[in-house]
PDB file of C-alpha atoms in Angstrom:
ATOM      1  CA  UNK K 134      62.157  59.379 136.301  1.00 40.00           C
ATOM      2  CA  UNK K 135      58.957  61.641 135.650  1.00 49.00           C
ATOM      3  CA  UNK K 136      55.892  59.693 136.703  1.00 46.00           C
ATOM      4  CA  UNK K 137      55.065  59.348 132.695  1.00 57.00           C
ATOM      5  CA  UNK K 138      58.040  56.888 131.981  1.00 57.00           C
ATOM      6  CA  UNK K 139      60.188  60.361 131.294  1.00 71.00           C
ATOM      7  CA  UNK K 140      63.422  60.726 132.599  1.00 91.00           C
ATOM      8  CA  UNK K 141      64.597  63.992 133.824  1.00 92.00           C
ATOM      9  CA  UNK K 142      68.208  65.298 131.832  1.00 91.00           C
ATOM     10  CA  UNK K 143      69.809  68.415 133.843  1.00 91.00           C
ATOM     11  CA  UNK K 144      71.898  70.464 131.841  1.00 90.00           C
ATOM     12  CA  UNK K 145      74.930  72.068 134.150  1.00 91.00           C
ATOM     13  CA  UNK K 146      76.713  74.907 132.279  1.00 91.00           C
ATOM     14  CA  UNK K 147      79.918  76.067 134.178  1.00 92.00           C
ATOM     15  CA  UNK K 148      80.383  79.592 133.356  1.00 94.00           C
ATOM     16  CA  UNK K 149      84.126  81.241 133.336  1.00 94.00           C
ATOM     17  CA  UNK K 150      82.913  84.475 134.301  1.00 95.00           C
ATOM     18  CA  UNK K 151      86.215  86.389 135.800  1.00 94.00           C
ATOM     19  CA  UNK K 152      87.572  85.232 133.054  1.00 94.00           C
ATOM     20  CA  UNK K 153      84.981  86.695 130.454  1.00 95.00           C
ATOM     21  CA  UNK K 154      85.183  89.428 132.362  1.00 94.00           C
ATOM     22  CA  UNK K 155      88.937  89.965 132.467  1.00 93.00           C
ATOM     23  CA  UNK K 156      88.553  89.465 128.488  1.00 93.00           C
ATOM     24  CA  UNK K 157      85.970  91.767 128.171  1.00 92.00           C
ATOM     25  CA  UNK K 158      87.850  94.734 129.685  1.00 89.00           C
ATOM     26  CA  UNK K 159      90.925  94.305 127.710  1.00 89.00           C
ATOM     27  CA  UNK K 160      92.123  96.000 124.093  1.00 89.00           C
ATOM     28  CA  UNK K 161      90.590  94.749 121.133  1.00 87.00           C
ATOM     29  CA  UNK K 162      88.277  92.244 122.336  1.00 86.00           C
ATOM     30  CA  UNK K 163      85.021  91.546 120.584  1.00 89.00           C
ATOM     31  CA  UNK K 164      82.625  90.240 124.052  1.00 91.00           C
ATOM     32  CA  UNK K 165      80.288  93.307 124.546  1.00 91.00           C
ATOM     33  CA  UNK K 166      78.181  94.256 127.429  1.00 94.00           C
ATOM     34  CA  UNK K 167      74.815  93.306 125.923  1.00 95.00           C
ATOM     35  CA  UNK K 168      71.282  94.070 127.617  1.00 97.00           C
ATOM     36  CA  UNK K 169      68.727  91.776 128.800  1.00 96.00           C
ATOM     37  CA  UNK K 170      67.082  91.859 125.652  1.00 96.00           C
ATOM     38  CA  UNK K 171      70.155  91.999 123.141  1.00 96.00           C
ATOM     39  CA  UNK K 172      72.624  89.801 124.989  1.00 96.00           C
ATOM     40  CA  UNK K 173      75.641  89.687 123.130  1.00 95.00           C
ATOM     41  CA  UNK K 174      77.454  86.851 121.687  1.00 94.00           C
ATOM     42  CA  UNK K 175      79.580  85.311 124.084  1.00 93.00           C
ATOM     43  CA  UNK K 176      82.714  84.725 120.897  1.00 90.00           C
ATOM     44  CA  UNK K 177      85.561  82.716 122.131  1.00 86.00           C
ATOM     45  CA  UNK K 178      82.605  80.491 124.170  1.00 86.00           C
ATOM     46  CA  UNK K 179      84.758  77.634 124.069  1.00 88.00           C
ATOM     47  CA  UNK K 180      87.276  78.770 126.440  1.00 91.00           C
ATOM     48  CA  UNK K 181      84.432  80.088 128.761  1.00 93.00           C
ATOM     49  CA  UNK K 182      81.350  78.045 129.186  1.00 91.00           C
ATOM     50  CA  UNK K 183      81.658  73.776 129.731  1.00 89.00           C
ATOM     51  CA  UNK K 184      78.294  72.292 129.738  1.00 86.00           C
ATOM     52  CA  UNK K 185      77.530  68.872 131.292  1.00 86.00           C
ATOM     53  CA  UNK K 186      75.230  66.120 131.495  1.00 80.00           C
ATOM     54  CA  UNK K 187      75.428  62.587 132.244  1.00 73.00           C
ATOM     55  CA  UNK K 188      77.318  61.083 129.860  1.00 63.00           C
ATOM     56  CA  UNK K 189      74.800  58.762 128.450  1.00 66.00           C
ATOM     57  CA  UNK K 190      72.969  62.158 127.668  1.00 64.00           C
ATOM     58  CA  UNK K 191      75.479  63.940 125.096  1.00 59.00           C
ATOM     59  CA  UNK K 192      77.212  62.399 121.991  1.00 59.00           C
ATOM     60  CA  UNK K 193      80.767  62.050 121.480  1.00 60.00           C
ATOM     61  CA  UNK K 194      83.671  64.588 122.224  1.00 66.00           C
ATOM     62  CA  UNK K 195      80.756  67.214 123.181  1.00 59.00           C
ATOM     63  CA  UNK K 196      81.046  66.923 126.982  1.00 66.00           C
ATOM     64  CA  UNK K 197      82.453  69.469 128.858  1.00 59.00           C
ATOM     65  CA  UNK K 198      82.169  71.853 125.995  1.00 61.00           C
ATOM     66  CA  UNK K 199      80.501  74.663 125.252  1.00 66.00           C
ATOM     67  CA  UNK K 200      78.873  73.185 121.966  1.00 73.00           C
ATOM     68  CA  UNK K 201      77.514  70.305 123.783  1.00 74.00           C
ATOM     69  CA  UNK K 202      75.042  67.807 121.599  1.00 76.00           C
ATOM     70  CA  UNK K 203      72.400  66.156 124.091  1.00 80.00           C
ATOM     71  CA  UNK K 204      70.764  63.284 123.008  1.00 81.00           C
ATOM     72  CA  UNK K 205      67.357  62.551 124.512  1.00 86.00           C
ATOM     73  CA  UNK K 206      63.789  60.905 124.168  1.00 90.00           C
ATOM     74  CA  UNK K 207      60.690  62.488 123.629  1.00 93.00           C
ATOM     75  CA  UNK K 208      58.730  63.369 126.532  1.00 94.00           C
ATOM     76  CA  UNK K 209      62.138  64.171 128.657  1.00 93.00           C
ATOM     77  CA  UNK K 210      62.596  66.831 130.814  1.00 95.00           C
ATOM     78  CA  UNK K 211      65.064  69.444 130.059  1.00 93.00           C
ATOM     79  CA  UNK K 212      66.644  71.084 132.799  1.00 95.00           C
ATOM     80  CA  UNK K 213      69.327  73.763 132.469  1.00 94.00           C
ATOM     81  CA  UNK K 214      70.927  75.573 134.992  1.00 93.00           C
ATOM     82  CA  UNK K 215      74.577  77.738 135.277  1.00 93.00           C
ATOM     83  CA  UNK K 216      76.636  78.506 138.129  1.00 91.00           C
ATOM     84  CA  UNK K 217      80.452  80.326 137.773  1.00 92.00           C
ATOM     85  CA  UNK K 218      83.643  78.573 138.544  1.00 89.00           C
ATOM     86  CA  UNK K 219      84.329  80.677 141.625  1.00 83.00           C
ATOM     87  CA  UNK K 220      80.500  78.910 142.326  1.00 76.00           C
ATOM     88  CA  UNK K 221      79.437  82.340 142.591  1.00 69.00           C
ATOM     89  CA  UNK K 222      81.229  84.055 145.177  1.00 79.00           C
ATOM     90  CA  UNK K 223      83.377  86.513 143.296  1.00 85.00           C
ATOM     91  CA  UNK K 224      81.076  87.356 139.924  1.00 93.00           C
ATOM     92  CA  UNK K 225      78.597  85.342 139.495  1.00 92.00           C
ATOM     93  CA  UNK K 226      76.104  84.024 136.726  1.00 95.00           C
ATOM     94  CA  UNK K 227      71.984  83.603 136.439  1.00 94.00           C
ATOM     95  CA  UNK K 228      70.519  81.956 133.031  1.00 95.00           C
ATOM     96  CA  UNK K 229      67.668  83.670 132.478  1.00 95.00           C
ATOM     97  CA  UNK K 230      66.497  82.606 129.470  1.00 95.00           C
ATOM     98  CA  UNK K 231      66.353  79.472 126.698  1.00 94.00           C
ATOM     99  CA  UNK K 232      65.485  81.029 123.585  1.00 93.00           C
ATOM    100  CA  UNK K 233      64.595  78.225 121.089  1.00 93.00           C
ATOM    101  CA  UNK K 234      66.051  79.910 117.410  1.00 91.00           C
ATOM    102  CA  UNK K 235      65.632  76.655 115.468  1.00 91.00           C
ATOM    103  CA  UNK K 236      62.950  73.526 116.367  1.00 91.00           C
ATOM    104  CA  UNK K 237      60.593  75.779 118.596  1.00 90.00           C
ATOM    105  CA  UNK K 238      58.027  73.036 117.535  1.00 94.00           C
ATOM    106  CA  UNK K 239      60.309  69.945 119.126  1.00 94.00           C
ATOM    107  CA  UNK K 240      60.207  71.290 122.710  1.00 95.00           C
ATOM    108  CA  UNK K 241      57.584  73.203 124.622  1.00 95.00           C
ATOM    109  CA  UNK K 242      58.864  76.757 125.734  1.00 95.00           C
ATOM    110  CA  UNK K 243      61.126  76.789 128.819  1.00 95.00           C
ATOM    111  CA  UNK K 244      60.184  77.812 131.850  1.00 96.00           C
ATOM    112  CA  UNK K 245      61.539  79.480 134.862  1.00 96.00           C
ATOM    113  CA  UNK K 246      62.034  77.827 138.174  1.00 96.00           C
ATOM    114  CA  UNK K 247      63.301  78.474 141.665  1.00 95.00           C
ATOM    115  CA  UNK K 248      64.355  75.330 143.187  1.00 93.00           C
ATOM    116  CA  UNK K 249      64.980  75.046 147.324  1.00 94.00           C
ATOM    117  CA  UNK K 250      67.275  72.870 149.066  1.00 90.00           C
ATOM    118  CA  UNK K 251      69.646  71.794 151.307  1.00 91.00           C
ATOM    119  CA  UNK K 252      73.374  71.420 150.943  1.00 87.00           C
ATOM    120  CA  UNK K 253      76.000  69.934 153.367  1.00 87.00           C
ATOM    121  CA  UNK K 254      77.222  73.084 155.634  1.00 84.00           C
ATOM    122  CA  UNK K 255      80.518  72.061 156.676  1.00 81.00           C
ATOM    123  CA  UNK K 256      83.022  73.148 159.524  1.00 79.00           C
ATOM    124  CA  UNK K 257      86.173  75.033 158.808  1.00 73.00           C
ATOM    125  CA  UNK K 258      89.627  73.021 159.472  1.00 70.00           C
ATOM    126  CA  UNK K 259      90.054  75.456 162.346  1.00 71.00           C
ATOM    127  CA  UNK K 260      86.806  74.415 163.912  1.00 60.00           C
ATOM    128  CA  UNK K 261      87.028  70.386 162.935  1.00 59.00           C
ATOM    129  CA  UNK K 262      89.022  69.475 159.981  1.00 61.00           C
ATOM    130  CA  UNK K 263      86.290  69.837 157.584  1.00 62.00           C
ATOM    131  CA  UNK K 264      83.805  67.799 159.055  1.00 79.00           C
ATOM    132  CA  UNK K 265      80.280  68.187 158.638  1.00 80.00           C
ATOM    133  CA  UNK K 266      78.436  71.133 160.557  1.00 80.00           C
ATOM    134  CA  UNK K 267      74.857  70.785 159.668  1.00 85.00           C
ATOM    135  CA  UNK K 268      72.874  72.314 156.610  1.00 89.00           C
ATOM    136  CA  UNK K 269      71.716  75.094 155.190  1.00 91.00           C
ATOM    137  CA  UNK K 270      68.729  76.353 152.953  1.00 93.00           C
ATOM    138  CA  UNK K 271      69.856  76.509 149.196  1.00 88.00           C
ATOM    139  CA  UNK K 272      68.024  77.954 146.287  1.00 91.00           C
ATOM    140  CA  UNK K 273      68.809  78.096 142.117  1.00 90.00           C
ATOM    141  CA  UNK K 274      66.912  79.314 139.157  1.00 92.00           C
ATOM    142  CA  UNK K 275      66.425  76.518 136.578  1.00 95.00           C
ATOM    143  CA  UNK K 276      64.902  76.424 133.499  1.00 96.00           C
ATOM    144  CA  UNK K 277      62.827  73.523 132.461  1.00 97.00           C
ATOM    145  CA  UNK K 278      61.331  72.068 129.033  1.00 96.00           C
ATOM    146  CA  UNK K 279      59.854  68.535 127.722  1.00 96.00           C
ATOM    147  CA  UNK K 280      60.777  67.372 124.216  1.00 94.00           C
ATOM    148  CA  UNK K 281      58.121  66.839 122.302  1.00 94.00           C
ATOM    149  CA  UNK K 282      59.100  65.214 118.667  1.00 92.00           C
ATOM    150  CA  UNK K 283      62.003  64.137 116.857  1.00 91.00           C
ATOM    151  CA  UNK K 284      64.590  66.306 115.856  1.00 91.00           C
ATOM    152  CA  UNK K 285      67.432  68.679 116.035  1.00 89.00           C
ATOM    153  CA  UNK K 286      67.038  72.076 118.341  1.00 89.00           C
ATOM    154  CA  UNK K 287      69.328  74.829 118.398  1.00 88.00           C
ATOM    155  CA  UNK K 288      68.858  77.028 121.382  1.00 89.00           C
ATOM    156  CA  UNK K 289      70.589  79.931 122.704  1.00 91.00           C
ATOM    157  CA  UNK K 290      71.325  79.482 126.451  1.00 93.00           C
ATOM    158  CA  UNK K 291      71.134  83.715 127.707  1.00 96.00           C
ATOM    159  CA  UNK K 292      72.858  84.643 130.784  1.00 96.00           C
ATOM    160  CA  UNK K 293      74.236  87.542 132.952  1.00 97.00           C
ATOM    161  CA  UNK K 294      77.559  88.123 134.810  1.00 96.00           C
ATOM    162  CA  UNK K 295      76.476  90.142 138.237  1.00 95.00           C
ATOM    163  CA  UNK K 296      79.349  91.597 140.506  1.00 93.00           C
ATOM    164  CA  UNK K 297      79.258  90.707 144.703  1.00 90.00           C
ATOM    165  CA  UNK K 298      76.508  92.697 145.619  1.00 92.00           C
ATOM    166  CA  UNK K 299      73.948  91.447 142.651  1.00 91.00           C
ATOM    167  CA  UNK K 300      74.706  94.336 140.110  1.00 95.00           C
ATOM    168  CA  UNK K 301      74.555  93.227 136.810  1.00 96.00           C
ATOM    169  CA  UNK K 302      77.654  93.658 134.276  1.00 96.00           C
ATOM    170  CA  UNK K 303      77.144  92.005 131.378  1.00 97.00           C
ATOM    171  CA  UNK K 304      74.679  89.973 128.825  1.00 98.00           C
ATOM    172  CA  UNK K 305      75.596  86.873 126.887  1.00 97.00           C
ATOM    173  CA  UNK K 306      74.105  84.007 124.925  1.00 94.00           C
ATOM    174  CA  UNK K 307      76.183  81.577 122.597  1.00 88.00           C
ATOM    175  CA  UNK K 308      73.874  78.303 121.219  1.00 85.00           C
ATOM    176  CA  UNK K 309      74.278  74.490 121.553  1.00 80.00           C
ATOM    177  CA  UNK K 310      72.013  71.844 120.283  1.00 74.00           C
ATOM    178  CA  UNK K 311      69.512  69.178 121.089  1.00 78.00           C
ATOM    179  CA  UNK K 312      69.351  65.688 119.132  1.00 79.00           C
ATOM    180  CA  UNK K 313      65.013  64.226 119.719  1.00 79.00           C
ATOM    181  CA  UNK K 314      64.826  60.797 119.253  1.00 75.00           C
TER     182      UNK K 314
END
């Protein structure tokens, strides 16, 4: 919890990115390349993106979807961040921005944050079946908000698709909702 009484609500959006991609290079499709400043629609976003929270946070039959309904207090932190479902090692994704299109009064404008860990570093089965061989620094781009009155917020969650050596591809948004109680 938030030293106000807040809790904190993170927002993890699992992004099918080869798989947009794949679609996006064949015949006929409709996903464009977008810019930074025009993403385009990400249509179909229900086979790509799954977005999760706790599931105390979302209402019913929206978990794991892309059109997922959080449910939270006012004066709770919003945090979203995205990885891919390769977790980034063959194309990977970066949310860069929450643009609030309906409710901009209900939440304070998101912000960007880097974030620095640690994760687990483990050893290969070669080297010791798996087992645990130290840590390593870890960092992540978040984006962060605090509900501020009652109501419904539409957002669109805006992201890019980068190849293996940081290159950007492609720019997408597609938008879910927020329930302030």
């Amino acid at each position: 919890m938030a030293s106000d009484g807040s809790s904190f609500v993170d927002i993890l959006t699992v992004i099918d990115a080869k798989g947009i991609i794949n679609d996006m290079n064949s015949p006929g499709t409709q996903l464009g390349r977008g810019t930074r400043d025009y993403p385009s629609p990400l249509y179909g976003a229900e086979k790509y993106a799954f977005m999760l929270v706790k599931r105390s946070e979302s209402k019913p039959d929206t978990e794991a979807t892309d059109e997922l309904r959080v449910s939270v207090s006012t004066n709770d932190i919003l945090r979203w961040r995205t990885t891919s479902m390769t977790m980034n090692t063959g194309y990977g994704v970066l949310l860069y921005d929450v643009h609030i299109s309906q409710g901009d009064d209900l939440v304070r404008t998101p912000t960007r944050y880097v974030i620095e860990g640690i994760v687990p570093k483990p050893k290969s089965d070669k080297d010791g079946n798996g087992l645990l061989d130290g840590s390593e620094p870890y960092q992540d781009a978040i984006l962060q908000s605090t509900a501020r009155s009652p109501g419904e917020v539409t957002y669109q969650l805006r992201f890019m698709i980068v190849d293996r050596t940081n290159n950007p591809i492609a720019y997408f948004s597609w938008d879910p909702f927020i329930t302030i109680s």
